[in-house]
Amino acid sequence: MRLRPIAYGDHAALVDLARGAGIGVTTLQPNEERLGRRIEVSVDSFDHRLEKAQANYLFVLEDTVSGHLVGTSGIAAAVGLDEPWYNYRVGTAVYCSREIGVYRQLQTLFLTNDLTGASELCSLFLHPEHRRGGNGGLLSKARFLFLAEFPDLFAHKVIAELRGVSDEQGRSPFWDSLGRHFFRMDFSRADYLSGVGNKSFIAELMPQHPVYTAFLSEAAREVIGEVHTSTRPARAMLESEGFSYQGYVDIFDAGPAVEAPASAIRAVRDSAVCEAAAADKPDGSLFLVSNRRPHEFRVVLAHGAVGEGGRFALTGAHLDALEISAGDSVRVVPLQATR
Amino acid sequence: MDRLVLRPATYADLPAVERIAGASPVGVTSLPRSRDKLFDKIASSQASLSADVSGCGEESYFFVLEREHDKEVVGTAAIVASAGFSEPFYNFRNETLTHASRELGIHHRVHVLTLCHDLTGATLLTSFVLDPAYKDGDIPDLLSRARMLFIAAHRQRFADNVVSEMLGVCDEAGSAPFWDSVGRHFFGIDYPLAEFYCGVKGRSFIAELLPQHPIYVPMLPREAQDSIGQIHPFSRLPCEILLREGFETERYVDIFDAGAVVQARTEEIRTIATHSKAKVVAHPADVGGSAYLVANLDLSGFRAILANAALDDERGEVWLSETDMQSLNVLAGDTVILAPL
């Protein structure tokens, strides 16, 4: 397996993959035209033809044996710069009267654009058959090597919006208690409209005043800041990389936004530049290894260790996958944080 | 039929007023179950009646309805010259926000309740409580509308609009669906206790505890939504009278139980718009004529009754029976104020 930027030739394979993603992955909707546009945006981004406001880098995980696409991951350079980016901030309002001895803390949702300008990890999807053997880690964390290599393309803050709680039918208790009153449509439809880039309707329809969560159903209150069961591993992974929940949630399903300064992400901070070397069967723990190239960016997962003089030994197959030779420069980082 | 006279309350009425307050439901905060507070109300009324007043301010006027033959008090009603003069007067304002997206073809209206002080400074009608034995017939009109005659007679003492808070719905145990869905979250106490504090502690704590942001009505439970603008059976009678007088119910509701807050322009209130002033001509027996609310022009000596009278607008004279003149404490040649019943 290797990660590489998406290319025009991947369109059909991407459409197939998106059909398997389902409700809730708002940035990967199975719409041929939009996915085609998405590829174009990514290609133009890698070619530095777009401003930060538009740039969005999409990577694919490719089976180097079969040539099949099995997953996607992306980074938006900066959210909210050409249309508003909304989150609820889960805040506190205190109501207190000394005279009658009452003190109340009320959880309150404030509609904000606070995360405007941040880079966003997005479009993470791995085909269920390939959710094993470090593929998920490679697909998601390879982005951090790109961030480490090209920090000027991104913001100082990196966020990820995690899918909130919904049931098998795609019903979100948070949506049913809040958004539905204002949108008069199902969560899945609102989610679709949002995913296909139709964001202006949010401003037009969402409540503009703060919302007391005391007025929400208990089921809705319970899912604020909680992730969908299938997203728990992703949340744990991001937290192990230094991301944390700072009280911002999605306005539709109340899934948490997690955030970290780019330079403080473990895989960015601990990554190191090495010289590639060839070996038949390198020993060591799993590393992410990138070829450091801005256009033909490639990342693989390889066993190895940083040796004397900053050398990192790779098999011939890995050197081929990275499209480099012994002696070329690579950036490496352990796949997992060491305790 | 019993002859009833409305007059300002005096200290001697305190035990009777206390009895009436005790029989009124939770939520009638203008008539607290506290002897000290009721004493203060009478004192404030007495002071207001004897003060030389040129505008409306802190005055309040507290009236009782007395059965003439045994001097029994059977009802109370009051006027506060200027709501919110000494402590804030809060209401929720009914507002409609339009949420529309042309792109999606969505256009709908969302009902919100916004805390406001809009009615600050309005003249407030309060404390309407009547012995149920008199709920049929014209006596309720006398108790309620005599206040309009008082306002018309002493117009400079009152504001240009008049409001009245109707009791909202609650059950016998005193729990109100609107309170349970809204106020309880902010106050953390039961509705009767909140009303009790309101009656005896003043209303400043309300400012500290009420929701500062608008409340989106569609998010409230159904029974709370349904109770907005509803009126407790206790307030139905006074509300009907005020609606006949031209009061409107649409804009404002009470912050605790969401009962309707009715309002009218002072000059457009029916009794005030149709009132006349005329000199009394004594008539020894039954006058005939038609039914009127009639009052004298005194302050401390204010009296209002229901009477048959014959009004001659051109001459500015009104024929009243001697019995009615005695009840009103007027002599032939005195000026009275009257409006058709």
XYZ file of C-alpha atoms in Angstrom, chain B residues 9-299:
291
model
C -59.564 50.666 50.135
C -58.859 51.908 53.643
C -56.883 50.376 56.490
C -60.121 49.074 57.942
C -60.466 46.836 54.887
C -57.239 44.953 55.626
C -58.851 41.812 57.149
C -61.310 41.540 54.260
C -58.596 42.073 51.668
C -56.460 39.455 53.366
C -59.350 36.986 53.184
C -59.790 37.658 49.459
C -56.049 37.326 48.794
C -56.037 33.977 50.568
C -58.748 32.639 48.276
C -57.057 33.693 45.024
C -54.840 31.255 43.129
C -51.056 31.168 42.990
C -49.895 33.654 40.397
C -51.988 36.606 41.495
C -48.827 38.293 42.700
C -50.500 41.657 42.831
C -52.429 40.329 45.816
C -49.769 38.548 47.900
C -50.747 36.429 50.880
C -48.837 38.664 53.196
C -50.497 41.084 55.610
C -47.516 43.426 55.483
C -47.581 43.610 51.713
C -51.327 44.174 51.626
C -50.961 46.890 54.256
C -48.314 48.508 52.051
C -50.667 48.386 49.073
C -53.390 50.196 50.983
C -50.885 52.714 52.333
C -49.517 53.378 48.862
C -53.033 53.849 47.532
C -53.985 56.240 50.328
C -50.826 58.253 49.760
C -51.426 58.378 46.008
C -55.009 59.556 46.429
C -53.989 62.421 48.662
C -50.907 63.429 46.651
C -50.906 66.300 44.223
C -49.980 64.475 41.036
C -49.479 65.977 37.609
C -47.968 62.998 35.755
C -47.924 59.252 36.226
C -45.272 57.822 38.467
C -45.040 55.613 41.493
C -48.733 55.932 42.432
C -51.072 53.014 42.792
C -54.791 52.934 43.493
C -56.397 50.066 45.324
C -60.184 49.716 45.318
C -62.647 47.472 47.073
C -66.186 46.560 46.090
C -68.486 46.903 49.088
C -71.985 45.556 49.606
C -73.824 48.595 50.873
C -76.298 47.066 53.311
C -73.784 45.079 55.445
C -70.509 46.800 54.470
C -69.069 43.431 53.362
C -66.126 43.625 50.909
C -66.735 41.219 48.012
C -64.031 42.196 45.520
C -60.818 44.079 44.859
C -59.289 45.818 41.858
C -56.302 48.092 41.467
C -54.482 50.402 39.096
C -50.725 50.917 39.019
C -50.098 54.296 37.420
C -46.837 53.342 35.729
C -45.709 49.727 35.422
C -42.025 49.259 36.102
C -41.605 52.581 37.861
C -39.836 51.221 40.940
C -38.831 47.758 39.723
C -38.467 46.334 36.241
C -41.582 45.217 34.400
C -40.757 42.217 32.244
C -42.730 40.419 29.579
C -42.018 38.067 26.758
C -42.760 39.566 23.392
C -44.142 37.224 20.731
C -41.972 37.575 17.679
C -41.876 35.851 14.354
C -38.579 35.298 12.608
C -38.569 34.359 8.954
C -36.142 31.638 8.017
C -35.931 31.460 4.260
C -33.636 30.018 1.664
C -34.474 30.905 -1.898
C -32.012 28.333 -3.145
C -33.757 25.503 -1.324
C -37.261 26.855 -1.781
C -37.727 26.934 1.993
C -39.670 29.714 3.647
C -41.030 29.339 7.104
C -41.662 31.394 10.148
C -40.308 30.631 13.571
C -42.021 31.821 16.720
C -39.654 33.151 19.386
C -40.219 34.729 22.777
C -37.987 37.675 23.562
C -37.628 39.191 27.013
C -38.539 42.863 26.896
C -39.405 45.973 28.878
C -41.735 47.304 26.199
C -44.637 47.815 28.565
C -42.623 49.777 31.110
C -44.440 52.982 31.900
C -47.859 51.698 30.846
C -50.699 51.935 33.323
C -51.371 48.495 34.797
C -54.714 47.039 35.835
C -54.235 44.452 38.575
C -55.769 42.657 41.535
C -59.164 41.876 39.974
C -60.706 39.407 42.445
C -64.455 39.005 42.878
C -66.567 36.837 45.182
C -67.844 34.056 42.841
C -71.393 34.761 44.020
C -71.282 37.889 41.844
C -69.649 36.470 38.734
C -72.881 36.610 36.691
C -74.595 39.796 35.672
C -73.147 43.287 35.559
C -71.169 43.393 38.816
C -67.913 42.210 37.187
C -68.189 45.150 34.782
C -68.557 47.531 37.683
C -65.462 46.147 39.421
C -63.313 46.201 36.299
C -64.592 49.223 34.400
C -64.970 51.612 37.342
C -61.178 51.802 37.019
C -61.596 53.156 33.475
C -63.874 55.886 34.813
C -61.275 56.685 37.466
C -58.619 56.930 34.740
C -60.888 59.118 32.584
C -61.692 61.342 35.562
C -58.018 61.777 36.483
C -56.463 61.337 33.076
C -53.230 63.228 33.861
C -52.381 60.619 36.489
C -52.180 57.813 33.920
C -50.239 56.740 30.858
C -51.304 56.631 27.227
C -51.561 52.882 27.190
C -53.024 50.431 29.648
C -52.039 46.802 30.147
C -53.151 43.899 32.297
C -51.565 40.534 32.969
C -53.858 37.530 32.746
C -53.114 34.480 34.828
C -51.829 31.634 32.625
C -52.659 27.985 32.878
C -51.523 25.884 35.802
C -52.938 22.850 37.571
C -54.455 22.658 41.045
C -51.109 21.836 42.630
C -49.849 25.115 41.149
C -47.498 23.698 38.550
C -47.531 25.466 35.193
C -46.418 23.694 31.994
C -44.695 26.795 30.671
C -42.776 27.289 33.896
C -41.740 23.653 33.990
C -40.308 23.905 30.468
C -38.764 27.363 30.665
C -38.523 29.140 34.006
C -37.552 26.071 35.983
C -34.327 25.689 33.992
C -33.244 29.176 34.947
C -34.664 29.546 38.423
C -34.273 25.990 39.674
C -37.358 26.329 41.858
C -41.060 25.441 41.661
C -43.536 27.847 40.124
C -45.464 28.623 43.355
C -42.221 29.479 45.130
C -41.174 31.764 42.291
C -44.532 33.542 42.462
C -44.193 33.790 46.219
C -40.767 35.434 45.899
C -42.213 37.749 43.267
C -44.956 38.877 45.602
C -42.846 39.424 48.702
C -39.224 39.975 47.581
C -39.729 42.326 44.701
C -38.834 41.498 41.158
C -35.156 42.363 40.898
C -34.139 38.696 41.097
C -36.056 38.117 37.874
C -33.583 40.230 35.961
C -30.763 38.072 37.234
C -32.378 34.787 36.320
C -34.428 35.230 33.190
C -33.108 33.926 29.865
C -31.222 36.704 28.138
C -31.495 35.092 24.724
C -34.729 34.590 22.799
C -36.523 31.297 23.276
C -37.310 29.281 20.183
C -40.866 28.135 20.758
C -40.791 25.095 18.404
C -38.154 23.545 20.685
C -40.468 23.588 23.705
C -42.604 20.589 24.670
C -46.076 20.569 23.124
C -47.927 21.330 26.368
C -45.690 24.336 27.029
C -46.221 25.634 23.481
C -49.958 25.182 23.850
C -50.021 27.178 27.082
C -48.559 30.337 25.506
C -51.179 33.073 25.624
C -53.707 30.800 27.370
C -55.742 32.115 30.253
C -56.453 30.475 33.586
C -60.195 29.998 34.339
C -59.717 32.476 37.183
C -58.799 35.226 34.703
C -61.378 34.411 32.036
C -63.991 36.788 33.375
C -61.716 39.847 33.749
C -60.149 39.025 30.389
C -63.509 38.910 28.628
C -64.377 42.311 30.044
C -61.098 43.808 28.867
C -61.451 42.285 25.400
C -64.911 43.857 25.147
C -63.243 47.127 26.149
C -60.986 46.782 23.120
C -57.836 45.297 24.663
C -55.636 43.137 22.431
C -53.946 39.876 23.410
C -51.474 39.160 20.651
C -48.146 40.746 21.437
C -47.062 39.941 24.979
C -47.177 37.078 27.465
C -46.206 36.642 31.088
C -42.645 35.547 31.800
C -43.624 32.857 34.302
C -46.769 31.146 33.064
C -47.073 32.633 29.533
C -50.531 33.995 30.299
C -51.692 36.688 27.886
C -50.755 40.291 28.653
C -53.512 42.432 27.172
C -53.008 46.033 26.130
C -54.913 48.990 24.749
C -54.400 52.654 23.958
C -55.949 54.551 26.842
C -58.127 56.766 24.661
C -59.444 53.784 22.716
C -60.685 51.845 25.745
C -64.426 51.670 25.223
C -65.478 53.052 28.616
C -63.022 55.919 28.301
C -63.917 56.648 24.669
C -67.640 56.757 25.444
C -67.602 58.519 28.806
C -69.431 61.769 29.543
C -69.355 64.277 32.351
C -72.637 65.789 33.442
C -74.248 67.733 36.282
C -76.505 65.736 38.540
C -80.212 66.466 38.577
C -81.977 64.741 41.447
C -84.905 62.538 40.655
C -87.054 61.335 43.487
C -88.012 57.921 42.154
C -87.121 55.500 39.398
C -85.318 57.420 36.674
C -86.000 54.967 33.854
C -83.367 55.746 31.226
C -80.653 53.187 30.602
C -77.903 51.407 32.513
C -74.666 53.299 33.175
C -71.505 53.044 35.135
C -71.470 56.236 37.172
C -68.749 57.682 39.399
C -68.001 60.897 41.211
C -64.852 62.908 40.511
C -63.290 62.638 43.964
C -59.969 60.981 44.705
